[in-house]
PDB file of C-alpha atoms in Angstrom:
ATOM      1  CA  UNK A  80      78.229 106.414  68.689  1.00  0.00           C
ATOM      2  CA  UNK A  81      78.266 102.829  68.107  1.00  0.00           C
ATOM      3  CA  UNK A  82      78.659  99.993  70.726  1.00  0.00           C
ATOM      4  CA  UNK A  83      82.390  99.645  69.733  1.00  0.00           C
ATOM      5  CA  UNK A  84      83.165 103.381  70.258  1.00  0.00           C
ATOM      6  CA  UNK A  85      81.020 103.308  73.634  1.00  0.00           C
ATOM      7  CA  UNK A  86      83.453 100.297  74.576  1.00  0.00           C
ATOM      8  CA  UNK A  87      86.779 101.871  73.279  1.00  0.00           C
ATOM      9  CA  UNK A  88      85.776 104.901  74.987  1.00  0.00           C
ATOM     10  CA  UNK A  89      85.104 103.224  78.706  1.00  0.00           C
ATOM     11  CA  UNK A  90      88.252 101.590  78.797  1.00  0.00           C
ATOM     12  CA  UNK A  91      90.363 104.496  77.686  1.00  0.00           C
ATOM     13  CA  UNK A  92      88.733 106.379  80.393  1.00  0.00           C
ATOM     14  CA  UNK A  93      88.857 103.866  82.800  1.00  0.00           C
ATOM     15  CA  UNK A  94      91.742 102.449  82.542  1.00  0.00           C
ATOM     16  CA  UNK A  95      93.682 106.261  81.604  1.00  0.00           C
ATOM     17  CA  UNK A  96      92.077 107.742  84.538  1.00  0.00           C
ATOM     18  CA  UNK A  97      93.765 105.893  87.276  1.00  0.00           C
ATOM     19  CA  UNK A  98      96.881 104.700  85.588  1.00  0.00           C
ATOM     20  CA  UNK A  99      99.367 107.339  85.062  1.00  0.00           C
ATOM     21  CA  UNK A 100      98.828 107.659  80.923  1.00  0.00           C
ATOM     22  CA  UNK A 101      97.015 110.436  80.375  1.00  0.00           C
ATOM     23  CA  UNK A 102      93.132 109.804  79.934  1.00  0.00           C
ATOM     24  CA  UNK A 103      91.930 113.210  78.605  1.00  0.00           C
ATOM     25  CA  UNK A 104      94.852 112.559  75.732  1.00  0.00           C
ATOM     26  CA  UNK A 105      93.776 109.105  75.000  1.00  0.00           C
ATOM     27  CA  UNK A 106      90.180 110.314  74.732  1.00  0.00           C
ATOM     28  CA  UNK A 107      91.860 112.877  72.443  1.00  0.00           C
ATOM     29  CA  UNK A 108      93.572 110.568  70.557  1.00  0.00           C
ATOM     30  CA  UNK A 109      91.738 108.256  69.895  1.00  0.00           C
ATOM     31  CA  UNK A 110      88.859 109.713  67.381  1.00  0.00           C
ATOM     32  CA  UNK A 111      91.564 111.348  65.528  1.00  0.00           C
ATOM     33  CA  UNK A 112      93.752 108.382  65.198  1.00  0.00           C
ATOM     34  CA  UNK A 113      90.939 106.540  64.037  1.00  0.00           C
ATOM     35  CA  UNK A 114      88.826 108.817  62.170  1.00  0.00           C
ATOM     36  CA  UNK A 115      86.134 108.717  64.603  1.00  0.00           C
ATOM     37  CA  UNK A 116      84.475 112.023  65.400  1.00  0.00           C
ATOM     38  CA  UNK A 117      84.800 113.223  68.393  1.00  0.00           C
ATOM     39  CA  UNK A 118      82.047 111.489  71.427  1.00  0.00           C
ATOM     40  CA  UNK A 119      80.867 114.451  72.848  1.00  0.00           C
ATOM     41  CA  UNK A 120      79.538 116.310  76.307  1.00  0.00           C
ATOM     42  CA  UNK A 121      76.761 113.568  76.931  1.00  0.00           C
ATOM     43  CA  UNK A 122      79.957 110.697  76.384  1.00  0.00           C
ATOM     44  CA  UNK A 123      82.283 112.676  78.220  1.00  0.00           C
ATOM     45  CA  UNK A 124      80.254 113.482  81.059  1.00  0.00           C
ATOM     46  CA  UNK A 125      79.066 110.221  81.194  1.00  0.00           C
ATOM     47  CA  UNK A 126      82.614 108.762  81.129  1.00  0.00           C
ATOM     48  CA  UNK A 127      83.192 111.171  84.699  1.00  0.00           C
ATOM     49  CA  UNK A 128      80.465 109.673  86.206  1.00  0.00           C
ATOM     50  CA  UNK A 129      81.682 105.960  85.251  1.00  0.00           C
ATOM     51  CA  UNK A 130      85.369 106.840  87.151  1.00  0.00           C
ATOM     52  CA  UNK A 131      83.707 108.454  89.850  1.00  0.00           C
ATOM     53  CA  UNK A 132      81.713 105.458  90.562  1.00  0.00           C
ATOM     54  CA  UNK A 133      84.815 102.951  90.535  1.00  0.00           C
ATOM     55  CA  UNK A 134      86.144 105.466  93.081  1.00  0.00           C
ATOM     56  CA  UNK A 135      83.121 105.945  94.944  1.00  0.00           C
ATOM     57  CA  UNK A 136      83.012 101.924  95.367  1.00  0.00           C
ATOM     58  CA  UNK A 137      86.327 101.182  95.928  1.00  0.00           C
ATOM     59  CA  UNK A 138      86.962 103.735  98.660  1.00  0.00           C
ATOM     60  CA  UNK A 139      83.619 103.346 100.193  1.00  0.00           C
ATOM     61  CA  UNK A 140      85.162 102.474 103.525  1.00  0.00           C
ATOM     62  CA  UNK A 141      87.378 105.060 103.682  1.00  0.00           C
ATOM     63  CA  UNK A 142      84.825 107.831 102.192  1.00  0.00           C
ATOM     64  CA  UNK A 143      83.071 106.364 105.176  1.00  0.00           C
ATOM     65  CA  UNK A 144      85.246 106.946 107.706  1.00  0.00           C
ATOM     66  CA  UNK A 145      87.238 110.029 106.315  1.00  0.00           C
ATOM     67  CA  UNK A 146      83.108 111.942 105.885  1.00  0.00           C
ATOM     68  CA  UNK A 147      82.482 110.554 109.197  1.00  0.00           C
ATOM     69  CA  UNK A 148      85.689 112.691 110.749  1.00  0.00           C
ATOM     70  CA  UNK A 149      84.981 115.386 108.948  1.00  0.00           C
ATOM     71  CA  UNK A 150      81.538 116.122 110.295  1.00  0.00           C
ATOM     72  CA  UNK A 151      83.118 115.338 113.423  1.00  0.00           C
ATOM     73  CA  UNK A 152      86.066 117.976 113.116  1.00  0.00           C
ATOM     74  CA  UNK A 153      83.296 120.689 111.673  1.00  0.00           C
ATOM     75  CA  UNK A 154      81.044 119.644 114.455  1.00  0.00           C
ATOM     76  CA  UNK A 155      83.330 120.323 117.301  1.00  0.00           C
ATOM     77  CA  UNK A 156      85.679 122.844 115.983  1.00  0.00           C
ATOM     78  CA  UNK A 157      88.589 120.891 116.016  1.00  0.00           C
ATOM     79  CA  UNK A 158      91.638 118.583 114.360  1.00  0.00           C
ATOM     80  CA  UNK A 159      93.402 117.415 117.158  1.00  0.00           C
ATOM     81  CA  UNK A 160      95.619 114.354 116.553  1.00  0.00           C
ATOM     82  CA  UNK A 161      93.183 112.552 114.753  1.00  0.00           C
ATOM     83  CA  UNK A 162      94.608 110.810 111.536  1.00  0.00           C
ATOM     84  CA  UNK A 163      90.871 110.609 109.730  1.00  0.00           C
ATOM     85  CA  UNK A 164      90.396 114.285 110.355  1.00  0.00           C
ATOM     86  CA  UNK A 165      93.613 115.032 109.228  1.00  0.00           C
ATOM     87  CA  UNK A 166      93.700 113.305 106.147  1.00  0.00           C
ATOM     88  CA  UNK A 167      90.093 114.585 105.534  1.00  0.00           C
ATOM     89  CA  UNK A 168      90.946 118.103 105.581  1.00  0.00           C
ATOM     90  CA  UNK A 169      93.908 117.875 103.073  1.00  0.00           C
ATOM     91  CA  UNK A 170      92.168 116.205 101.006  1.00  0.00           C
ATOM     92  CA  UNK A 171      89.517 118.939 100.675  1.00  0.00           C
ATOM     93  CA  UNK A 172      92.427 121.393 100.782  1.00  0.00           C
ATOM     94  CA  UNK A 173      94.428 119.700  98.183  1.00  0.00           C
ATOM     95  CA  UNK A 174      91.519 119.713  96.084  1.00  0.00           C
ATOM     96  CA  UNK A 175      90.937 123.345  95.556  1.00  0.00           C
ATOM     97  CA  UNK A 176      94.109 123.845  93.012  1.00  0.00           C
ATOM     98  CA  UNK A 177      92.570 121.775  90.843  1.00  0.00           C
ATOM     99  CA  UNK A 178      89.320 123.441  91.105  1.00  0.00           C
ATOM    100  CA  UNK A 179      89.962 126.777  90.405  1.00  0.00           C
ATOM    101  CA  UNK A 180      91.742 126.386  87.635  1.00  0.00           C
ATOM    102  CA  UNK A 181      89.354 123.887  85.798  1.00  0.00           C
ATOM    103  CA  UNK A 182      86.726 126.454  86.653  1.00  0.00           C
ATOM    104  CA  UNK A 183      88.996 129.227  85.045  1.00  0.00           C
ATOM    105  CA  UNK A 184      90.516 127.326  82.025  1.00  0.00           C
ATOM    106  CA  UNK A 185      88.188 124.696  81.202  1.00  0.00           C
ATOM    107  CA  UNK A 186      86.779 126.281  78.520  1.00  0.00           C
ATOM    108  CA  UNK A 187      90.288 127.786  76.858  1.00  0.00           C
ATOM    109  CA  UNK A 188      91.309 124.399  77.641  1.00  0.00           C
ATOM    110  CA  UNK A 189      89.215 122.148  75.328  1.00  0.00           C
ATOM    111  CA  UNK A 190      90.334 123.941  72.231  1.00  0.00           C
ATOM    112  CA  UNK A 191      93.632 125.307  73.357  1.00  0.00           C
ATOM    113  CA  UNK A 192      95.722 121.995  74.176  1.00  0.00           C
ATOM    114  CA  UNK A 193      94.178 119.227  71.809  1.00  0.00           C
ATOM    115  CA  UNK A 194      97.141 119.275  69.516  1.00  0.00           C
ATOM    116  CA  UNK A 195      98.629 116.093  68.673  1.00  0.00           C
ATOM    117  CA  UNK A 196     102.179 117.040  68.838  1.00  0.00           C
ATOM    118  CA  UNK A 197     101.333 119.020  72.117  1.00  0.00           C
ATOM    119  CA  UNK A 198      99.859 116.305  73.538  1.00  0.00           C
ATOM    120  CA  UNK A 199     102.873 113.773  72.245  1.00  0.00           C
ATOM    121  CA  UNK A 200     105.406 116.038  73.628  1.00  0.00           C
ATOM    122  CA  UNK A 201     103.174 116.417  77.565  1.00  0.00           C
ATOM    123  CA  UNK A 202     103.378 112.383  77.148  1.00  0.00           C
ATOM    124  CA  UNK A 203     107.047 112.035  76.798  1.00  0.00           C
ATOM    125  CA  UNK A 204     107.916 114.705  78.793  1.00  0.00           C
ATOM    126  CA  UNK A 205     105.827 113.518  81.973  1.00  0.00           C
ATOM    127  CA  UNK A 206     106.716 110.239  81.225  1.00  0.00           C
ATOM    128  CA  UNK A 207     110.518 111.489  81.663  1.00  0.00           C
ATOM    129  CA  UNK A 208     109.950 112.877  85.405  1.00  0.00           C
ATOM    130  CA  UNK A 209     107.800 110.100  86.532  1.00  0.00           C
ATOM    131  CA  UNK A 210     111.083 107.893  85.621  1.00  0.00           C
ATOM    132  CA  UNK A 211     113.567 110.273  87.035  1.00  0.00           C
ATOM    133  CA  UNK A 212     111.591 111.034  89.689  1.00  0.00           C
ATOM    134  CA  UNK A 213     110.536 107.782  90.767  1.00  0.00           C
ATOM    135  CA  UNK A 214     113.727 106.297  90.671  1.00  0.00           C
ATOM    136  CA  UNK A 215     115.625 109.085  92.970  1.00  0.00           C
ATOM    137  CA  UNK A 216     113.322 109.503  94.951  1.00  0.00           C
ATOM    138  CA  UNK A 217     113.303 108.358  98.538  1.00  0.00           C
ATOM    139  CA  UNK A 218     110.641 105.509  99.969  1.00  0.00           C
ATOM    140  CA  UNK A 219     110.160 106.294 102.995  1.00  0.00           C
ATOM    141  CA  UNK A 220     107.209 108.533 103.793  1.00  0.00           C
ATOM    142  CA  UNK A 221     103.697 106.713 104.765  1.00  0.00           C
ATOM    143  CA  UNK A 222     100.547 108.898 104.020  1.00  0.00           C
ATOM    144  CA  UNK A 223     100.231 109.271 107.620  1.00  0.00           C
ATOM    145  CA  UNK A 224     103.180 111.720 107.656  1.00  0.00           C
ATOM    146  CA  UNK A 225     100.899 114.043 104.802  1.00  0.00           C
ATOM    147  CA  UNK A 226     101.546 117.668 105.813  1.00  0.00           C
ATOM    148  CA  UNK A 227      99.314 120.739 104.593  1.00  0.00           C
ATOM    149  CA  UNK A 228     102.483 122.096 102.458  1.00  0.00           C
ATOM    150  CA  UNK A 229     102.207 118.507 100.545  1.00  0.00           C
ATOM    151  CA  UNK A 230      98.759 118.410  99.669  1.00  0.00           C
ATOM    152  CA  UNK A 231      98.940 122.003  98.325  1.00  0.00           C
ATOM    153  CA  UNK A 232     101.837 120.694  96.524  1.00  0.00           C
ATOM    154  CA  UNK A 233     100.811 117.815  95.122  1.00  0.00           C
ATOM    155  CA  UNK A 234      96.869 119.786  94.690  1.00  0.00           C
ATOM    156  CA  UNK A 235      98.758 122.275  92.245  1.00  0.00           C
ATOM    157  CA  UNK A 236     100.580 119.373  90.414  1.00  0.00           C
ATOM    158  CA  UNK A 237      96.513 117.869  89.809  1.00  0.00           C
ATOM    159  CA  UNK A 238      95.695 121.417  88.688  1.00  0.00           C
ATOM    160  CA  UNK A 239      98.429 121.118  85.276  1.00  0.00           C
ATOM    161  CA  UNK A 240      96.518 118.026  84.550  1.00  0.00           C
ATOM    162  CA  UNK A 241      93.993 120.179  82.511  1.00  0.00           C
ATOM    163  CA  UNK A 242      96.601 119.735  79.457  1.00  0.00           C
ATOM    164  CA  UNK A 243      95.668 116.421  77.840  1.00  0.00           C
ATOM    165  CA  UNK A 244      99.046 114.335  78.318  1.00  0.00           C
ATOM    166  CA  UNK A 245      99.928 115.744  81.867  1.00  0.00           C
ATOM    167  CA  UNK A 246      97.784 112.754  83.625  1.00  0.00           C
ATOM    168  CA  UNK A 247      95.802 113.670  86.600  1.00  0.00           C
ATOM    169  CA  UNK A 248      97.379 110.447  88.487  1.00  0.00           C
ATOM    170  CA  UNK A 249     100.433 110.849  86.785  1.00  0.00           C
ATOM    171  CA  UNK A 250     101.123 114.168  87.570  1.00  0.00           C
ATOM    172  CA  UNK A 251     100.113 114.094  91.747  1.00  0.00           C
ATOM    173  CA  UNK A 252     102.178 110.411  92.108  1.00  0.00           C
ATOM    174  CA  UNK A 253     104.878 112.274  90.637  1.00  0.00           C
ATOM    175  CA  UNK A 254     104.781 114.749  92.872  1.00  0.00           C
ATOM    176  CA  UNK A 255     103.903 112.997  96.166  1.00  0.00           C
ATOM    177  CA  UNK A 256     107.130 110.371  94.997  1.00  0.00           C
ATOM    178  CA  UNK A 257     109.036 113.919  94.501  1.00  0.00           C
ATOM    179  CA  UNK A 258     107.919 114.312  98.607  1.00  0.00           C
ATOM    180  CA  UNK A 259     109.319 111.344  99.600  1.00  0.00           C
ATOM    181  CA  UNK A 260     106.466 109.526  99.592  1.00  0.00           C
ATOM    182  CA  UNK A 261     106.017 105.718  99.102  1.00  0.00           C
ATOM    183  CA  UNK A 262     104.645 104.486  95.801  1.00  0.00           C
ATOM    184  CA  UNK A 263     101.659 102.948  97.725  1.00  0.00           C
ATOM    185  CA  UNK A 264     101.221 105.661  99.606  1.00  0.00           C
ATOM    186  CA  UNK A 265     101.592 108.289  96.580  1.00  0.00           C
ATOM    187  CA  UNK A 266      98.629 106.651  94.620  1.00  0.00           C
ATOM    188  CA  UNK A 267      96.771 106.495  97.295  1.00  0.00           C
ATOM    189  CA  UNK A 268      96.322 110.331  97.853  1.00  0.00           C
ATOM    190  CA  UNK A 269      96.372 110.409  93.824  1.00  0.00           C
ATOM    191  CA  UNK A 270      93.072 108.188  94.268  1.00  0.00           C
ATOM    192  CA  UNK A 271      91.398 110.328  96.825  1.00  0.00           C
ATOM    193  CA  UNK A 272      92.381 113.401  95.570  1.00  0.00           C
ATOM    194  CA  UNK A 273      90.525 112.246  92.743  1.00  0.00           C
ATOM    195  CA  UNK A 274      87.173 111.788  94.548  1.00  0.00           C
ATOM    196  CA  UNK A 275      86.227 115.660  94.565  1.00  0.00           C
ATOM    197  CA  UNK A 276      87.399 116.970  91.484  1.00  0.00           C
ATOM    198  CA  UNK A 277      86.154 114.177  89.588  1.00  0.00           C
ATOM    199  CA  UNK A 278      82.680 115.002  91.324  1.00  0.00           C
ATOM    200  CA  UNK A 279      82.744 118.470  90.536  1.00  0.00           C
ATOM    201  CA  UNK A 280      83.932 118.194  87.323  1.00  0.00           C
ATOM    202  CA  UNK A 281      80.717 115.790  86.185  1.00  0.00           C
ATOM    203  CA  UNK A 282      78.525 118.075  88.384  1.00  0.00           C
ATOM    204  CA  UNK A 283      79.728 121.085  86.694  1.00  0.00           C
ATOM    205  CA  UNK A 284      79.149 119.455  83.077  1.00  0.00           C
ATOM    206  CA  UNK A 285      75.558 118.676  83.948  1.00  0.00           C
ATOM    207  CA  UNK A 286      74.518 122.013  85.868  1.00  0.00           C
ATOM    208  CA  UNK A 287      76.550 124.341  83.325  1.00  0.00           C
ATOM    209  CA  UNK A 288      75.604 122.458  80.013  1.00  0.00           C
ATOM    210  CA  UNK A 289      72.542 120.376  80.720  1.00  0.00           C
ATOM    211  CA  UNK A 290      70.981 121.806  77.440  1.00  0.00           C
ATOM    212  CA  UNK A 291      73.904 120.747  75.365  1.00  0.00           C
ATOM    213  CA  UNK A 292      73.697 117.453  77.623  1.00  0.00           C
ATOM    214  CA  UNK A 293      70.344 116.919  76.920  1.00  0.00           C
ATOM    215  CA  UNK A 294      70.172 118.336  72.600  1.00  0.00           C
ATOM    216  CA  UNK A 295      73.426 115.476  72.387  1.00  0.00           C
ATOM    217  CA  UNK A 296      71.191 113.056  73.037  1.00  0.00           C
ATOM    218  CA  UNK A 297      70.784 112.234  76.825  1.00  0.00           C
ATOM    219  CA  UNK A 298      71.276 109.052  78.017  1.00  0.00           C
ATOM    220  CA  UNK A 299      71.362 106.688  75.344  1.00  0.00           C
ATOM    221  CA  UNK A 300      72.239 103.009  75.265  1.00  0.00           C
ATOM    222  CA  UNK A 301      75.922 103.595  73.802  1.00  0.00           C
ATOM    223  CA  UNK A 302      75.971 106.145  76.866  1.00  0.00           C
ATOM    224  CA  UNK A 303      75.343 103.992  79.742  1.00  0.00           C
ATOM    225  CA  UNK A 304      77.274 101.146  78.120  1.00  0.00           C
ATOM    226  CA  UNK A 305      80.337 103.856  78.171  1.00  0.00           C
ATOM    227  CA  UNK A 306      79.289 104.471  81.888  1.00  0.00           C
ATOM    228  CA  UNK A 307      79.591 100.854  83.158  1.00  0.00           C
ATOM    229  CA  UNK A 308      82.649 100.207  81.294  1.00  0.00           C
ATOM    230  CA  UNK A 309      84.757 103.022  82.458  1.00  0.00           C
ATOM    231  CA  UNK A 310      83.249 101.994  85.768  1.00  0.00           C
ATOM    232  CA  UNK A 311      84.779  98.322  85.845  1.00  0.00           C
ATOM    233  CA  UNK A 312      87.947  98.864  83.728  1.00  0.00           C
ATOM    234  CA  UNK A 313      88.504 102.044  86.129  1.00  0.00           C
ATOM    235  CA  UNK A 314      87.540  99.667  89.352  1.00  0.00           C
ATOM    236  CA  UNK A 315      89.999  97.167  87.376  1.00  0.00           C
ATOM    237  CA  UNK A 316      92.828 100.031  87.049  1.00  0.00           C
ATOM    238  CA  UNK A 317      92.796 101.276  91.521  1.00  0.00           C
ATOM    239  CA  UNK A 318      93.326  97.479  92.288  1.00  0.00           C
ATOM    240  CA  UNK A 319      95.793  96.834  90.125  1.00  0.00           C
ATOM    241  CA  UNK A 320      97.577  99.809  90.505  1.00  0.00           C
ATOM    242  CA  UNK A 321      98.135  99.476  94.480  1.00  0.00           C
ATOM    243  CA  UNK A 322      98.903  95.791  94.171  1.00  0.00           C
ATOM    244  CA  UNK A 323     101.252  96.381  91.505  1.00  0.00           C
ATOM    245  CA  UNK A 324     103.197  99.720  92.909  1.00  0.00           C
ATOM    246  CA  UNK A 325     103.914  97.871  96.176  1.00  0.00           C
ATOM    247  CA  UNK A 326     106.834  95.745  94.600  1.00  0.00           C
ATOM    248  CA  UNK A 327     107.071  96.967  91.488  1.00  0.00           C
ATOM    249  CA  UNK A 328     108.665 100.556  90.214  1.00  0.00           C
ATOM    250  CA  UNK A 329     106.409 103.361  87.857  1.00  0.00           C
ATOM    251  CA  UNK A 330     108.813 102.421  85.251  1.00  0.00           C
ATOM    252  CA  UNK A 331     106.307 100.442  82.364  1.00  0.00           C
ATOM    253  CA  UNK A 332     104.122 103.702  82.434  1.00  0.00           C
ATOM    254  CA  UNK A 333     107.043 105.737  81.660  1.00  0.00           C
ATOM    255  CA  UNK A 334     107.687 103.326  79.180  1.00  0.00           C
ATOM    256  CA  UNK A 335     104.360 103.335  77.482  1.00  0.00           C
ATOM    257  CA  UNK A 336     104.122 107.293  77.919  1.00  0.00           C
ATOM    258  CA  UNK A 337     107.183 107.213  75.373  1.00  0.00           C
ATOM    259  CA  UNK A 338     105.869 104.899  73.437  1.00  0.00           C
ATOM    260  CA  UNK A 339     102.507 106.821  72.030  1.00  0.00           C
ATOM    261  CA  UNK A 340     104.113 109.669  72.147  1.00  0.00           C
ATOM    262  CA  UNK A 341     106.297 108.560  69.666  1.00  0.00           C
ATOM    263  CA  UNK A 342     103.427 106.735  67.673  1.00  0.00           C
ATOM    264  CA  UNK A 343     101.629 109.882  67.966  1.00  0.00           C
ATOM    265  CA  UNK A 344     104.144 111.984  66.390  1.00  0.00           C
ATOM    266  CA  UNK A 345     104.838 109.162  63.912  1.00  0.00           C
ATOM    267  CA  UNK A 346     101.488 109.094  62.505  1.00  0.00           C
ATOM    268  CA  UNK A 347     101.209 112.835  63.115  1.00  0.00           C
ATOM    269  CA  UNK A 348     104.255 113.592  60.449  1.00  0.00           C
ATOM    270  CA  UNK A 349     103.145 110.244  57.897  1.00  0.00           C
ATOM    271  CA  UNK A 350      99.962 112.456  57.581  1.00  0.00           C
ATOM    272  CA  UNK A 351     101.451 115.450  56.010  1.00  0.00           C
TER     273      UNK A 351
END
């Protein structure tokens, strides 16, 4: 992998990670658009750890805090009204959708749902209902008002995100808009239900496959430079997705979800 690639590949991760686009199709897209062959476990694991890093930073006070009440709850046996404990729970709740069915279909997954026109068609088609959804649906819900019905809910929406074009982010803001929730307030769960499937997903790369990790070459120099890039362009994409969400409507991701798509397909077709 050259230092382009390792740079190309950061920012689609980055940036696709936390902005509702799609950054497994991106990552998918973008060798076979440009002839490039494909990066990789060592790249792609390395890429996990780079967005789980901008997350880890960026929420550290609330990691702080929420790890803090959940010790707390575990300790003494109890919720009670506490908002931290709470919001701790469901997020460890809302995360196990995801989990079990990236433990179950991981594997089917990476060969299964790489098509180009598949992953054109999960672009548009997402991009659709984010639109619709986004502009019906009602603002008034703060994530204070999170029940255990919506994080299962918006858990099983981050659990279709194993098909390359779904979107991870786009896919649980979707859903948590669908709940009535505000668009602040929707990323923000998005975000921190991000924290522990992003962790087990690199863990599970690195304890599962650490012999293909380590015969693809370790951690090289394109690697790491992959690693800090997706790091700040990921740090980059959290900040300005909560400043931008609070006045501003989903509608330019829509937009851009339509607009590979149809470049995908495009080029798809022109290629015979």
């Amino acid at each position: 992998m050259t230092t382009l690639q390792a740079i190309a590949f950061g920012l689609v991760q980055g940036l696709g990670e936390f902005l509702p686009i799609s950054s497994s199709a991106h990552l998918v897209l973008l060798p076979w658009a440009a002839g490039w062959n494909d990066p990789g476990l060592a790249v792609d694991v390395a890429l996990h750890v780079g967005t789980l890093v901008a997350l880890l930073v960026y929420f550290r006070s609330d990691l702080l805090r929420l790890g803090r009440a959940l010790l707390a709850s575990v300790s003494e046996r109890r919720i009670g009204d506490d908002p931290d404990r709470k919001l701790a729970w469901l997020v460890a709740i809302g995360s196990v959708p995801g989990a079990l069915v990236g433990a179950a279909l991981e594997h089917k997954a990476e060969d299964a749902f790489r098509s180009p026109p598949l992953i054109a068609a999960t672009l548009i088609t997402l991009g659709l209902v984010l639109y619709l959804v986004d502009r019906a649906a009602k603002r008034t819900r703060a994530l204070g008002s999170l029940t255990l019905r919506d994080a299962l809910l918006v858990g099983c929406a981050q659990a279709t995100a194993i098909v390359p074009g779904i979107s991870r982010s786009g896919s649980t803001i979707t859903m948590a808009r669908l709940l009535g929730f505000d668009r602040e307030a929707a990323a923000r769960f998005s975000f921190l239900l991000a924290i522990p499937i992003t962790t087990g997903a690199a863990l599970l790369k690195l304890v599962v496959k650490h012999r293909q990790f380590s015969e693809a070459g370790g951690v090289s120099a394109p690697v790491l430079l992959a690693v800090v890039v997706a790091g700040i362009s990921g740090y980059f994409a959290i900040a300005v997705l909560l400043r931008f969400v609070r006045t501003s409507s989903y509608m330019p991701f829509a937009i851009y979800r339509f607009l590979v798509g149809g470049g995908v397909l495009a080029l798809y077709l022109s290629r015979g």
